Coordinates of C-alpha atoms and ligand atoms in Angstrom, one line a residue:
A1 CA 134.9 250.3 195.0
R2 CA 137.3 247.5 193.8
A3 CA 140.2 248.8 191.7
D4 CA 139.3 246.5 188.8
A5 CA 135.8 247.9 188.8
L6 CA 137.0 251.5 188.3
P7 CA 137.2 253.3 185.0
R8 CA 140.8 253.6 183.6
D9 CA 140.0 257.1 182.5
L10 CA 143.2 258.6 183.8
E11 CA 145.5 256.5 181.7
G12 CA 148.4 258.6 180.3
V13 CA 147.6 261.5 182.6
H14 CA 150.2 262.8 185.1
V15 CA 148.7 264.1 188.3
V16 CA 150.5 265.9 191.1
I17 CA 148.8 265.9 194.5
S18 CA 150.0 267.6 197.7
A19 CA 148.9 266.1 201.0
G20 CA 149.3 266.5 204.7
G21 CA 150.2 269.6 206.8
T22 CA 153.4 271.6 206.6
R23 CA 155.5 272.4 209.6
E24 CA 157.4 275.6 210.1
P25 CA 160.3 275.3 212.4
L26 CA 161.0 277.6 215.4
D27 CA 164.1 275.8 216.5
P28 CA 165.5 272.3 216.1
V29 CA 162.8 270.8 218.3
R30 CA 159.7 273.0 217.8
H31 CA 157.5 273.9 214.9
L32 CA 154.2 275.5 214.0
G33 CA 151.9 272.9 212.5
N34 CA 148.3 272.0 211.8
R35 CA 145.9 269.2 212.2
S36 CA 145.7 267.9 208.6
S37 CA 145.7 264.1 208.6
G38 CA 146.7 263.7 205.0
K39 CA 143.9 261.2 204.4
Q40 CA 142.1 263.1 201.7
G41 CA 145.2 263.7 199.7
Y42 CA 146.2 260.0 200.0
A43 CA 142.7 258.9 199.0
L44 CA 143.0 261.2 195.9
A45 CA 146.4 259.6 195.0
R46 CA 145.1 256.0 195.5
V47 CA 142.0 256.5 193.4
A48 CA 143.9 258.3 190.7
A49 CA 146.5 255.5 190.5
Q50 CA 143.7 252.9 190.4
R51 CA 142.1 254.8 187.5
G52 CA 145.4 254.6 185.6
A53 CA 147.1 257.9 186.3
R54 CA 150.8 258.5 186.8
V55 CA 150.8 260.0 190.3
T56 CA 153.3 262.1 192.1
L57 CA 152.3 262.6 195.8
V58 CA 154.1 265.4 197.5
T59 CA 153.5 264.7 201.1
A60 CA 154.1 266.9 204.2
H61 CA 153.3 265.6 207.7
T62 CA 150.4 263.1 208.0
Q63 CA 149.1 260.5 210.4
A64 CA 150.6 257.1 209.8
L65 CA 149.0 256.2 206.5
A66 CA 149.5 253.2 204.1
E67 CA 151.4 254.2 201.0
P68 CA 149.1 254.0 198.0
A69 CA 150.5 251.4 195.5
G70 CA 152.2 252.6 192.3
V71 CA 152.5 256.2 193.5
D72 CA 155.7 258.3 193.4
I73 CA 155.9 259.7 197.0
R74 CA 158.0 262.8 197.7
P75 CA 158.2 263.6 201.4
V76 CA 158.6 267.3 202.5
S77 CA 158.2 269.3 205.7
T78 CA 157.9 273.0 205.3
A79 CA 155.7 275.1 203.0
A80 CA 158.8 276.2 201.1
Q81 CA 159.9 272.6 200.4
L82 CA 156.3 271.6 199.4
G83 CA 156.2 274.6 197.0
E84 CA 159.5 273.6 195.4
A85 CA 158.5 269.9 195.0
V86 CA 155.1 270.7 193.6
Q87 CA 156.5 273.3 191.2
D88 CA 159.1 270.8 190.0
A89 CA 156.6 268.1 189.4
A90 CA 154.1 270.6 187.8
R91 CA 156.4 271.0 184.8
T92 CA 155.1 267.7 183.4
A93 CA 151.7 267.6 185.1
D94 CA 148.3 267.5 183.4
V95 CA 146.5 267.9 186.7
I96 CA 147.6 269.5 190.0
V97 CA 145.6 269.0 193.2
M98 CA 146.6 271.1 196.2
A99 CA 145.0 269.1 199.0
A100 CA 147.8 270.0 201.5
A101 CA 147.2 272.3 204.4
V102 CA 150.0 274.8 203.7
A103 CA 151.0 277.1 206.6
D104 CA 150.1 280.7 205.7
F105 CA 152.9 282.0 208.0
R106 CA 156.3 280.9 209.2
P107 CA 158.5 282.1 212.0
A108 CA 160.6 285.0 210.7
D109 CA 163.6 283.4 212.3
T110 CA 164.5 279.7 213.0
A111 CA 167.0 279.4 215.8
D112 CA 170.0 277.1 215.3
Y113 CA 169.8 275.9 218.9
K114 CA 166.9 275.1 221.2
I115 CA 165.3 278.3 222.5
K116 CA 165.7 278.5 226.3
K117 CA 163.4 280.2 228.8
S118 CA 164.9 283.4 230.1
D119 CA 163.9 285.7 232.9
D120 CA 165.2 288.6 230.8
N121 CA 162.4 288.0 228.4
P122 CA 159.7 286.0 230.2
D123 CA 156.9 286.3 227.5
P124 CA 158.7 286.3 224.1
D125 CA 156.8 287.2 220.9
I126 CA 157.1 285.0 217.8
K127 CA 157.3 287.2 214.7
L128 CA 155.6 285.5 211.7
V129 CA 156.0 286.3 208.0
R130 CA 153.7 285.2 205.1
N131 CA 154.5 282.2 203.1
P132 CA 154.0 282.5 199.3
D133 CA 150.7 281.2 198.0
I134 CA 151.7 278.0 196.1
L135 CA 148.4 277.5 194.4
A136 CA 148.3 281.1 193.1
G137 CA 151.8 280.6 191.8
L138 CA 150.8 277.4 189.9
V139 CA 147.9 279.3 188.4
R140 CA 150.2 282.1 187.2
Q141 CA 152.6 279.6 185.6
R142 CA 149.9 277.2 184.3
L143 CA 150.8 275.1 181.3
P144 CA 148.3 275.0 178.4
G145 CA 145.5 272.7 179.3
Q146 CA 146.7 272.0 182.8
V147 CA 143.9 271.5 185.3
I148 CA 144.4 273.0 188.7
V149 CA 142.3 272.0 191.8
G150 CA 142.3 273.7 195.2
F151 CA 140.9 272.8 198.5
A152 CA 139.3 275.1 201.0
A153 CA 138.3 274.4 204.6
E154 CA 135.8 277.0 205.5
T155 CA 133.5 277.9 208.4
G156 CA 130.7 280.4 207.9
D157 CA 131.0 283.7 209.8
A158 CA 129.4 287.1 210.1
D159 CA 130.8 288.0 206.6
G160 CA 129.1 285.1 204.8
S161 CA 128.3 281.4 204.6
V162 CA 130.7 278.6 203.8
L163 CA 129.7 278.8 200.1
D164 CA 130.0 282.6 200.0
H165 CA 133.6 282.3 201.2
A166 CA 134.4 279.4 198.9
T167 CA 133.0 281.1 195.8
A168 CA 135.1 284.2 196.6
K169 CA 138.2 282.0 197.1
L170 CA 137.7 280.2 193.8
K171 CA 137.7 283.5 192.0
R172 CA 140.6 284.9 194.0
K173 CA 142.8 281.8 193.4
G174 CA 141.9 281.3 189.7
C175 CA 141.9 277.5 189.8
D176 CA 139.6 275.3 187.8
L177 CA 138.0 273.5 190.6
L178 CA 137.7 274.1 194.4
V179 CA 136.8 271.4 196.8
V180 CA 135.1 273.0 199.8
N181 CA 135.0 271.2 203.2
A182 CA 132.8 272.6 205.9
V183 CA 134.9 272.5 209.0
G184 CA 134.3 273.1 212.7
E185 CA 132.1 271.1 215.0
G186 CA 134.1 267.9 214.4
K187 CA 133.8 268.0 210.7
A188 CA 136.6 267.0 208.2
F189 CA 139.8 267.2 210.2
E190 CA 141.0 263.7 211.3
M191 CA 137.7 262.2 210.2
E192 CA 137.2 259.2 207.9
E193 CA 134.4 261.0 206.2
N194 CA 134.2 264.3 204.4
T195 CA 131.4 266.4 203.1
G196 CA 131.3 269.6 201.1
W197 CA 130.9 271.1 197.6
L198 CA 132.8 271.0 194.4
L199 CA 132.8 274.4 192.7
S200 CA 134.0 275.0 189.2
A201 CA 135.3 278.2 187.6
E202 CA 132.5 277.6 185.0
G203 CA 129.9 278.0 187.7
L204 CA 129.1 274.3 188.4
R205 CA 128.2 273.7 192.0
E206 CA 128.0 270.0 193.1
R207 CA 127.1 268.9 196.6
I208 CA 129.4 266.1 197.7
P209 CA 127.5 263.8 199.9
L210 CA 128.8 262.7 203.3
G211 CA 130.9 259.6 202.6
A212 CA 134.3 258.1 202.6
K213 CA 137.2 260.2 201.4
A214 CA 137.5 257.8 198.5
L215 CA 134.1 258.9 197.4
L216 CA 135.1 262.5 197.4
A217 CA 138.2 261.6 195.5
A218 CA 136.1 259.9 192.8
T219 CA 133.9 263.0 192.5
V220 CA 137.0 265.1 192.0
W221 CA 138.5 262.8 189.4
D222 CA 135.1 262.6 187.5
A223 CA 135.1 266.5 187.3
V224 CA 138.8 266.6 186.3
T225 CA 138.3 264.1 183.4
G226 CA 135.4 266.2 182.2
L227 CA 137.7 269.3 182.1
L228 CA 140.6 267.3 180.4
H229 CA 138.2 266.3 177.7
R230 CA 136.8 269.8 177.1
P231 CA 136.6 270.7 173.4
G232 CA 139.8 272.4 172.3
K233 CA 141.9 270.5 174.7
Ligands
CTP301 N1 147.5 277.1 199.6 C1 148.7 277.2 198.9 N2 149.7 278.0 199.5 C2 149.5 278.6 200.7 C3 148.3 278.5 201.3 C4 147.3 277.8 200.7 O1 148.9 276.6 197.9 N3 150.5 279.4 201.2 C5 146.5 276.3 198.9 C6 145.9 275.1 199.7 O2 146.7 274.0 199.5 C7 144.5 275.0 199.2 C8 144.1 276.4 198.8 O3 145.4 277.1 198.7 O4 144.4 274.2 198.1 C9 143.3 277.1 199.8 O5 143.9 277.2 201.1 P1 143.2 278.1 202.2 O6 144.0 278.0 203.4 O7 141.8 277.7 202.3 O8 143.3 279.5 201.4 P2 144.0 280.8 201.9 O9 144.1 281.6 200.6 O10 145.2 280.6 202.6 O11 142.9 281.6 202.7 P3 142.6 281.6 204.3 O12 142.9 283.0 204.7 O13 141.1 281.3 204.4 O14 143.4 280.6 205.0
CA302 CA1 145.3 279.4 204.6

């Protein structure tokens, strides 16, 4: 859609979006990372800015992507840095969208020097520790009226379908909206197109058709504006 054809329904709204994948360093030259391209978070930022929002984009590692115009971009690397930057921006945010792929674990120790192979310890183990859940922290510290959106990439498994897992995650996380991407078999990661569901805490379940990441972004902002204009807000 052309920017001038979009509604200006996010005028005066401060949105904070996280994008990309965090990296957790092992030593100065190595890290644990993930395959997030950052495209969905950037599309959310671009569309929000086009619809009039003030946008803060906290971005971890992404593919080479064009910077969306009129967006305040804050680059970070690790989950800890991403958490700090998002929490800082959240103090004035009306809406927070956690589209970043945040590492669940980090190496317990980061070596100051490059780790060398050694015959004394031919098969070293890497000890991992849990990173804090940034989204859960934002929900705990939520400002009045603040709308919080999570993302979940799910595969179905023996314990349930993609939707079963996503519904449980929405409850567990306590956010207002959860965007669910079905992953695996070449879906979502590094792709131009995304498909999935948009689940709301109020029980709404919207199927997001296969389409450009900008289309998914528009669906998310439509739902967010609905929540911002809830009676009593
Ligand atoms: N998230 C976060 N902080 C973390 C991990 C995840 O804020 N340490 C956010 C992600 O940005 C996303 C949402 O939580 O918006 C869901 O991420 P996901 O990895 O699907 O959820 P987890 O609770 O980590 O569950 P899982 O065990 O399935 O990875
Ligand atoms: Ca996770």
